[in-house]
Coordinates of C-alpha atoms and ligand atoms in Angstrom, one line a residue:
X1 CA -11.6 3.0 3.5
X2 CA -15.0 1.2 2.3
X3 CA -16.8 1.5 6.1
X4 CA -16.4 4.1 8.8
X5 CA -14.1 2.0 11.0
X6 CA -13.3 2.8 14.7
X7 CA -10.0 4.9 15.6
X8 CA -9.0 1.8 17.3
X9 CA -9.5 -0.3 14.1
X10 CA -7.6 2.3 11.9
X11 CA -5.0 1.7 14.8
X12 CA -4.4 -1.4 14.4
X13 CA -4.5 -1.6 10.7
X14 CA -2.1 1.2 10.3
X15 CA 0.3 -0.8 12.8
X16 CA 0.2 -3.5 10.4
X17 CA 0.5 -1.9 7.4
X18 CA 3.6 -0.3 9.1
X19 CA 5.3 -3.7 10.1
X20 CA 4.4 -5.0 6.6
X21 CA 6.0 -2.0 4.7
X22 CA 9.3 -1.7 6.8
X23 CA 10.0 -5.6 8.0
X24 CA 7.9 -8.1 5.4
X25 CA 7.3 -6.6 1.5
X26 CA 10.9 -5.9 1.4
X27 CA 12.5 -9.1 2.0
X28 CA 9.1 -11.3 0.7
X29 CA 11.1 -12.3 -2.5
X30 CA 13.9 -13.5 -1.1
X31 CA 12.0 -15.2 1.5
X32 CA 10.6 -17.0 -1.2
X33 CA 13.8 -17.6 -3.4
X34 CA 15.2 -19.6 -0.5
X35 CA 12.2 -21.0 0.7
X36 CA 12.2 -19.8 4.7
X37 CA 10.7 -16.3 6.0
X38 CA 13.3 -15.3 8.8
X39 CA 12.1 -17.2 11.3
X40 CA 12.8 -14.3 13.9
X41 CA 9.3 -12.8 12.0
X42 CA 7.4 -15.0 14.6
X43 CA 8.5 -12.9 17.6
X44 CA 8.4 -9.8 15.5
X45 CA 4.5 -11.0 15.3
X46 CA 4.1 -11.8 18.9
X47 CA 5.7 -8.2 20.3
X48 CA 3.1 -6.6 18.1
X49 CA 0.2 -8.5 19.7
X50 CA -0.8 -10.2 16.3
X51 CA -0.7 -13.7 17.6
X52 CA -2.9 -13.0 20.5
X53 CA -5.9 -10.9 18.6
X54 CA -9.3 -12.1 19.7
X55 CA -7.7 -13.9 22.9
X56 CA -8.9 -12.4 26.0
X57 CA -6.2 -10.5 27.7
X58 CA -6.4 -12.7 30.8
X59 CA -5.4 -15.4 29.0
X60 CA -2.3 -13.9 27.7
X61 CA -3.8 -12.3 24.4
X62 CA -4.0 -8.9 23.0
X63 CA -7.6 -9.1 22.9
X64 CA -9.9 -7.2 19.7
X65 CA -12.5 -8.4 17.8
X66 CA -12.8 -10.3 14.7
X67 CA -13.1 -7.4 12.5
X68 CA -9.4 -6.1 13.8
X69 CA -8.3 -9.7 13.4
X70 CA -9.2 -9.4 9.8
X71 CA -7.9 -5.8 9.0
X72 CA -4.4 -7.4 10.3
X73 CA -4.3 -10.2 8.6
X74 CA -5.3 -8.2 5.2
X75 CA -2.4 -6.2 5.9
X76 CA 0.2 -9.0 6.5
X77 CA -1.4 -11.0 3.2
X78 CA -1.0 -7.9 1.2
X79 CA 3.0 -8.3 2.3
X80 CA 3.7 -11.8 2.2
X81 CA 1.2 -14.6 2.7
X82 CA 4.0 -17.0 4.4
X83 CA 3.6 -14.6 6.9
X84 CA 0.1 -14.2 7.2
X85 CA -0.3 -18.1 7.2
X86 CA 1.7 -18.3 10.3
X87 CA -0.8 -15.9 11.9
X88 CA -3.7 -17.8 10.3
X89 CA -2.6 -21.2 11.8
X90 CA -0.9 -20.5 15.4
X91 CA -3.4 -18.4 16.4
X92 CA -6.5 -18.8 14.1
X93 CA -6.5 -22.6 14.3
X94 CA -4.6 -24.0 17.3
X95 CA -4.9 -21.0 20.3
X96 CA -8.1 -20.1 19.4
X97 CA -9.1 -23.3 19.9
X98 CA -7.2 -23.8 22.7
X99 CA -9.2 -20.6 24.1
X100 CA -12.1 -22.1 23.0
X101 CA -12.3 -25.7 24.3
X102 CA -8.8 -26.4 26.4
X103 CA -8.6 -27.3 30.1
X104 CA -7.4 -25.0 32.3
X105 CA -4.1 -26.1 32.3
X106 CA -3.9 -26.3 28.6
X107 CA -4.7 -22.4 28.1
X108 CA -2.7 -21.5 31.1
X109 CA 0.8 -23.5 29.8
X110 CA -0.2 -22.7 26.0
X111 CA -1.7 -19.8 25.8
X112 CA 0.5 -16.5 27.0
X113 CA 3.9 -18.6 24.9
X114 CA 1.3 -18.7 21.8
X115 CA 0.1 -15.0 21.8
X116 CA 3.8 -14.2 22.7
X117 CA 5.4 -15.7 19.4
X118 CA 7.5 -17.4 21.6
X119 CA 5.5 -20.6 20.9
X120 CA 4.4 -21.8 18.1
X121 CA 1.4 -23.8 17.1
X122 CA 0.2 -26.3 13.5
X123 CA -2.9 -27.7 13.0
X124 CA -2.7 -31.2 12.1
X125 CA -6.0 -32.6 10.3
X126 CA -5.5 -33.2 6.8
X127 CA -3.6 -36.7 6.0
X128 CA -2.2 -38.4 3.3
X129 CA -5.4 -40.3 2.0
X130 CA -7.9 -37.6 3.6
X131 CA -8.2 -34.1 2.3
X132 CA -11.8 -32.9 1.8
X133 CA -13.2 -36.2 3.4
X134 CA -11.7 -35.5 6.7
X135 CA -14.2 -37.6 9.3
X136 CA -12.4 -40.6 7.7
X137 CA -8.9 -39.7 8.8
X138 CA -7.0 -42.4 9.6
X139 CA -4.2 -41.5 12.8
X140 CA -5.2 -43.7 15.3
X141 CA -4.9 -42.8 19.4
X142 CA -5.0 -45.8 21.6
X143 CA -5.8 -46.1 25.1
X144 CA -2.8 -47.4 27.3
X145 CA -3.5 -47.4 30.8
X146 CA -4.0 -43.8 31.7
X147 CA -1.9 -41.8 28.3
X148 CA -2.9 -42.5 24.5
X149 CA -0.6 -43.8 22.1
X150 CA -0.8 -42.3 18.4
X151 CA 0.0 -43.6 15.1
X152 CA 0.1 -42.0 11.7
X153 CA 0.7 -39.3 9.4
X154 CA -0.1 -35.8 8.7
X155 CA 0.7 -34.0 5.4
X156 CA 0.9 -30.4 4.1
X157 CA 0.9 -29.1 7.7
X158 CA 1.8 -25.2 7.7
X159 CA 4.3 -24.6 10.6
X160 CA 4.9 -27.9 10.6
X161 CA 8.4 -28.2 11.6
X162 CA 8.6 -25.0 13.5
X163 CA 5.8 -25.7 15.7
X164 CA 6.4 -26.4 19.6
X165 CA 2.8 -27.9 19.7
X166 CA 0.7 -29.7 17.0
X167 CA -3.2 -29.9 17.4
X168 CA -3.4 -33.2 16.5
X169 CA -7.0 -34.8 15.3
X170 CA -7.4 -38.8 16.2
X171 CA -9.4 -41.9 15.7
X172 CA -10.3 -42.9 19.3
X173 CA -13.6 -44.7 18.5
X174 CA -15.5 -46.3 15.4
X175 CA -15.6 -44.6 12.0
X176 CA -16.5 -41.1 10.6
X177 CA -17.0 -38.0 12.3
X178 CA -18.2 -39.1 16.1
X179 CA -14.5 -41.5 16.4
X180 CA -12.2 -38.5 15.9
X181 CA -10.4 -36.9 19.0
X182 CA -8.5 -33.6 19.2
X183 CA -4.7 -33.7 21.5
X184 CA -2.3 -31.5 22.2
X185 CA 1.0 -32.6 21.3
X186 CA 4.5 -30.9 21.7
X187 CA 6.5 -31.4 18.8
X188 CA 9.7 -33.2 20.6
X189 CA 7.7 -35.9 22.3
X190 CA 9.8 -39.1 20.8
X191 CA 8.0 -40.8 17.7
X192 CA 7.2 -37.6 16.5
X193 CA 8.9 -36.9 13.3
X194 CA 9.0 -34.0 10.9
X195 CA 9.7 -33.6 7.0
X196 CA 9.6 -30.5 5.2
X197 CA 7.7 -30.6 2.0
X198 CA 9.6 -29.0 -0.4
X199 CA 9.0 -28.1 -4.2
X200 CA 5.4 -26.2 -3.5
X201 CA 4.7 -23.6 -6.3
X202 CA 3.9 -21.0 -4.0
X203 CA 3.9 -20.3 -0.4
X204 CA 7.7 -21.0 -0.4
X205 CA 8.6 -19.2 2.4
X206 CA 6.0 -21.4 4.6
X207 CA 7.4 -24.1 6.7
X208 CA 5.3 -27.0 5.6
X209 CA 5.6 -30.3 6.9
X210 CA 4.4 -34.1 7.1
X211 CA 4.0 -35.4 10.3
X212 CA 5.0 -39.0 11.0
X213 CA 3.5 -40.6 14.6
X214 CA 5.0 -43.8 15.9
X215 CA 3.2 -44.8 18.9
X216 CA 3.5 -41.2 20.4
X217 CA 2.6 -41.4 24.2
X218 CA 0.5 -38.5 25.2
X219 CA -1.3 -38.7 28.5
X220 CA -5.2 -38.2 28.9
X221 CA -4.3 -34.2 29.9
X222 CA -3.3 -34.0 26.4
X223 CA -6.6 -34.7 25.5
X224 CA -8.6 -31.4 23.9
X225 CA -12.2 -31.4 24.9
X226 CA -14.0 -34.8 25.1
X227 CA -13.6 -38.2 23.5
X228 CA -15.3 -38.2 20.2
X229 CA -16.0 -34.2 20.3
X230 CA -12.6 -33.9 17.8
X231 CA -14.2 -33.3 14.5
X232 CA -16.7 -30.8 15.9
X233 CA -13.6 -29.2 16.9
X234 CA -11.8 -29.7 14.1
X235 CA -14.6 -28.4 11.6
X236 CA -15.8 -24.9 14.1
X237 CA -12.3 -24.1 14.2
X238 CA -12.4 -24.2 10.7
X239 CA -15.4 -21.9 10.0
X240 CA -13.3 -18.6 11.7
X241 CA -10.1 -20.2 9.8
X242 CA -12.2 -19.8 6.5
X243 CA -12.6 -16.1 7.3
X244 CA -9.4 -15.5 8.5
X245 CA -7.6 -17.2 5.3
X246 CA -10.7 -15.0 3.3
X247 CA -9.0 -11.8 4.9
X248 CA -5.4 -13.1 4.1
X249 CA -6.8 -13.0 0.1
X250 CA -8.3 -9.9 0.1
X251 CA -5.0 -8.8 0.8
X252 CA -3.2 -10.5 -1.8
X253 CA -5.4 -9.2 -4.5
X254 CA -5.0 -5.9 -3.4
X255 CA -1.4 -6.1 -3.4
X256 CA -2.0 -7.2 -7.2
X257 CA -3.9 -4.0 -7.7
X258 CA -1.5 -1.6 -6.3
X259 CA 1.3 -3.2 -8.4
X260 CA -0.9 -3.2 -11.3
X261 CA -1.9 0.3 -11.2
X262 CA 1.5 1.0 -10.6
X263 CA 3.1 -0.8 -13.4
X264 CA 0.5 0.7 -15.7
X265 CA 1.3 4.3 -14.7
X266 CA 5.1 3.5 -15.4
X267 CA 5.0 1.1 -18.4
X268 CA 4.5 2.9 -22.0
X269 CA 3.7 1.2 -25.6
X270 CA 2.3 3.0 -28.6
X271 CA 3.3 6.5 -27.6
X272 CA 1.4 6.4 -23.7
X273 CA 1.2 4.8 -20.4
X274 CA -0.6 1.6 -20.6
X275 CA -3.1 2.6 -18.1
X276 CA -4.5 5.0 -20.7
X277 CA -5.5 2.1 -22.7
X278 CA -8.8 0.8 -22.4
X279 CA -8.1 -3.2 -22.0
X280 CA -5.7 -2.3 -19.5
X281 CA -7.8 -0.4 -17.3
X282 CA -10.7 -3.1 -17.5
X283 CA -8.1 -5.8 -15.8
X284 CA -7.6 -2.8 -12.9
X285 CA -11.0 -2.5 -12.7
X286 CA -12.4 -6.1 -12.6
X287 CA -9.5 -6.2 -9.8
X288 CA -10.7 -3.2 -8.3
X289 CA -14.0 -4.3 -7.7
X290 CA -13.2 -8.5 -6.9
X291 CA -11.0 -7.2 -4.2
X292 CA -13.8 -4.3 -2.7
X293 CA -16.6 -7.4 -2.7
X294 CA -14.1 -10.1 -1.1
X295 CA -13.2 -7.5 1.7
X296 CA -17.4 -6.6 2.4
X297 CA -17.7 -10.3 2.6
X298 CA -14.8 -10.9 5.2
X299 CA -16.1 -8.2 6.9
X300 CA -19.6 -9.4 7.2
X301 CA -18.0 -12.6 9.1
X302 CA -16.0 -10.7 11.3
X303 CA -19.3 -8.4 11.9
X304 CA -21.7 -11.7 12.4
X305 CA -18.9 -13.4 15.0
X306 CA -18.5 -9.9 16.9
X307 CA -22.1 -10.2 17.5
X308 CA -22.6 -13.8 18.5
X309 CA -24.6 -14.8 15.2
X310 CA -24.3 -17.9 13.2
X311 CA -21.0 -17.3 10.1
X312 CA -20.5 -20.8 8.8
X313 CA -22.3 -20.5 5.6
X314 CA -21.4 -16.9 5.4
X315 CA -17.2 -17.6 6.3
X316 CA -17.5 -20.4 3.0
X317 CA -18.9 -18.0 0.7
X318 CA -15.8 -15.4 2.0
X319 CA -13.6 -17.9 1.5
X320 CA -14.7 -18.9 -1.9
X321 CA -15.0 -16.3 -3.5
X322 CA -11.6 -14.0 -1.7
X323 CA -9.5 -17.3 -2.9
X324 CA -10.6 -17.0 -6.0
X325 CA -10.7 -13.2 -6.4
X326 CA -7.3 -13.6 -5.2
X327 CA -5.6 -15.8 -8.5
X328 CA -7.8 -13.6 -10.8
X329 CA -6.6 -10.3 -9.7
X330 CA -2.4 -12.3 -9.6
X331 CA -3.6 -13.6 -13.2
X332 CA -5.0 -10.1 -14.6
X333 CA -2.0 -8.2 -12.7
X334 CA 0.5 -10.7 -14.6
X335 CA -1.3 -10.0 -17.5
X336 CA -0.9 -6.0 -17.1
X337 CA 2.6 -6.7 -16.2
X338 CA 3.4 -8.8 -19.6
X339 CA 6.9 -10.2 -20.0
X340 CA 8.0 -8.7 -16.9
X341 CA 5.1 -10.3 -15.1
X342 CA 6.6 -13.4 -15.7
X343 CA 9.9 -13.3 -14.3
X344 CA 10.7 -12.4 -10.2
X345 CA 12.3 -9.1 -10.6
X346 CA 8.4 -7.6 -10.1
X347 CA 6.6 -9.6 -7.1
X348 CA 3.2 -10.6 -9.2
X349 CA 4.3 -13.6 -10.5
X350 CA 4.9 -14.8 -6.9
X351 CA 1.5 -13.8 -5.9
X352 CA 0.2 -15.7 -8.5
X353 CA 1.8 -18.6 -7.1
X354 CA 0.8 -17.8 -3.6
X355 CA -2.5 -17.2 -4.5
X356 CA -3.8 -20.5 -6.4
X357 CA -3.1 -22.8 -3.1
X358 CA -5.8 -20.6 -1.4
X359 CA -8.8 -22.2 -3.7
X360 CA -7.2 -25.6 -2.6
X361 CA -6.3 -25.2 1.4
X362 CA -8.7 -24.8 4.4
X363 CA -11.5 -26.2 2.8
X364 CA -11.5 -26.7 -1.6
X365 CA -13.6 -24.1 -3.4
X366 CA -15.7 -27.5 -4.2
X367 CA -16.2 -28.0 -0.1
X368 CA -17.8 -24.4 0.2
X369 CA -20.1 -24.5 -3.0
X370 CA -21.4 -27.8 -1.4
X371 CA -21.1 -26.7 2.4
X372 CA -23.5 -23.3 0.8
X373 CA -25.4 -25.7 -1.2
X374 CA -26.4 -28.0 1.9
X375 CA -27.6 -24.5 3.7
X376 CA -29.4 -23.4 0.9
X377 CA -31.5 -26.9 0.1
X378 CA -31.2 -29.0 3.6
X379 CA -29.6 -31.6 0.9
X380 CA -26.0 -33.2 1.8
X381 CA -24.1 -33.6 -1.9
X382 CA -21.0 -34.9 -0.5
Ligands
LIG1 N1 -19.1 -26.6 13.5 C1 -19.5 -27.4 14.4 N2 -20.1 -28.7 14.2 C2 -19.7 -29.1 13.1 C3 -19.7 -28.1 12.1 C4 -19.2 -27.1 11.9 N3 -19.0 -26.3 11.4 N4 -19.5 -28.8 10.6 C5 -20.0 -30.1 11.1 N5 -20.5 -30.3 12.5 C6 -20.7 -31.8 13.4 C7 -21.9 -31.8 12.5 O1 -23.2 -31.1 13.6 C8 -22.1 -33.5 12.8 O2 -22.3 -33.6 14.3 P1 -23.2 -34.8 14.8 O3 -22.4 -36.3 14.3 O4 -24.0 -34.4 16.1 O5 -24.5 -34.9 14.0 C9 -20.7 -34.4 12.6 O6 -19.9 -32.8 12.7 C10 -20.2 -34.2 11.1 O7 -21.0 -33.2 10.4 P2 -21.0 -34.0 8.7 O8 -22.1 -35.0 8.8 O9 -21.3 -32.5 8.0 O10 -19.7 -34.2 8.1 P3 -19.1 -34.7 6.7 O11 -18.3 -35.9 6.9 O12 -20.3 -35.2 6.0 O13 -19.0 -33.8 5.9 C11 -17.7 -31.9 5.4 C12 -18.0 -32.6 6.1 C13 -17.3 -32.6 4.1 C14 -18.6 -30.5 5.4 C15 -15.9 -31.9 6.3 O14 -15.5 -33.2 6.4 C16 -15.4 -30.7 5.4 O15 -15.2 -29.5 5.9 N6 -14.2 -30.8 4.8 C17 -13.0 -30.1 4.5 C18 -12.0 -29.9 5.7 C19 -10.9 -29.4 5.3 O16 -11.4 -28.3 5.1 N7 -9.7 -29.3 5.4 C20 -8.8 -28.5 5.2 C21 -8.0 -28.5 6.6 S1 -7.1 -27.5 7.1 S2 -5.5 -27.1 5.6

C-alpha cells in the first residue's frame, strides 16, 4: 500500500479485511433493506479486538496505536458504514473517553465489557435544538442530594437503541460551554426512554435513536470528569472521532473505486468495455486520487496522535476532505454504473446514501472549515 507499514499494521489490516469480506460485505445490502445490521456483529467486533483498539490491555482493551485503529476503521468502512459506526461510537467516542477521563470505578466496570462487545456505548451530545452549536445544549442535570436528575432530549444518537450505557452531556451550570458536565447513564435507568429514528437516507442498518430523559436519577459517581468540564471532554473526544470517521470515509471511497473499476471492465458499450472510454477513466482517476489523498490526511492525524503532538486542526482537515471525497467518489461511481447504479442490485447507490451523512455528523463540513479558519487566523467566525 502507500506507506511501508509494519508487519503488525499489515496483520491488523488483513484481519479486518478478511472479517469484512466474510462477515460484512455479503450481508450489507440485506441489512440496509431491513434497516438493521445483525446484532451479533457487536460481539464479533469485540472478539476480534476491534472494539478495544488503542485502549491499554490492562484496562481491558486490545492496545495498538492510532494507525492500527485507522487501518481497521478503513476496512470496516469499506464493508459497511453502519458496522464501522458501531466501532467509531462505542470505542471512539465512549470507551476512549472513559479511559481518558473516567474514574477507576467507571473504567473497571465499563471498559472490559465495551472492549469485549458484551456492552455497547452511545454518545449523547446532539439535541433536537442544538447540533453545531453544541455549547448551548439544553438537557439539564439538577442536583438532588448526592444525586443528579437529568431532564431533556438527545437526537440522532448512533447505537442509541442498542447501547447499554450513554455518555450524556447535560447542563449543570450557567449558559455556554463552561456549564456542561458529562455523565455515564445506564440505559435501563427509569425515566430514560429511547425511540428508533426511522426513514434515514443512508446508514439504514445503524441503530439511531432519540433519547428522552424525564428526571433520570444518577449518583454523583456517574459524573465523568469535573463539573463544568463536559464541553471540553466532548470536544477533545470529537477531535479523535473525526479521524475515525475520516478513516471510514477512506474505506467507503475505496469501495466505490473497487466497484467502479470492476464494473468498467465488465460493461461493454460502443463495442468495448467502458473502461476503455476516456471519460470513464477520468471518473476512476478522480476517485483514486481523492481516496489516496484522504488516506494520507488520515494517517497524518494518526501519526500526530501516536507521537503525542497536537492534531485537532489536522483532524478537521482529514474529516472535511475525506467526507467530501467519499460523497464525490460515490457520486462518480454511480455515474460509471449508469442506470444499474440507481437500483440496489449493485452497492453504489447504498454507498452514496451512506456517504451523504458524513459531511453532516461529527461536525459538519462548515464547522470543520470554521475550525481550520480559526486555527489559521486566530479569529472565531462562528
Ligand atoms: N479540545 C479541548 N477543549 C476544547 C476544544 C477541543 N478540541 N475545543 C474547544 N475547547 C474548549 C476551549 O478551550 C474553551 O475552553 P475555555 O472555556 O477554558 O476557554 C471551551 O472549550 C469553549 O470553546 P469554544 O469557545 O471554541 O466553543 P464554541 O461554543 O465557541 O464553539 C464549536 C465550539 C462550534 C467549534 C463546537 O461547538 C463544535 O465543534 N461544534 C460541532 C459539534 C459537533 O461536532 N457535533 C456533532 C456531534 S457528534 S454526531
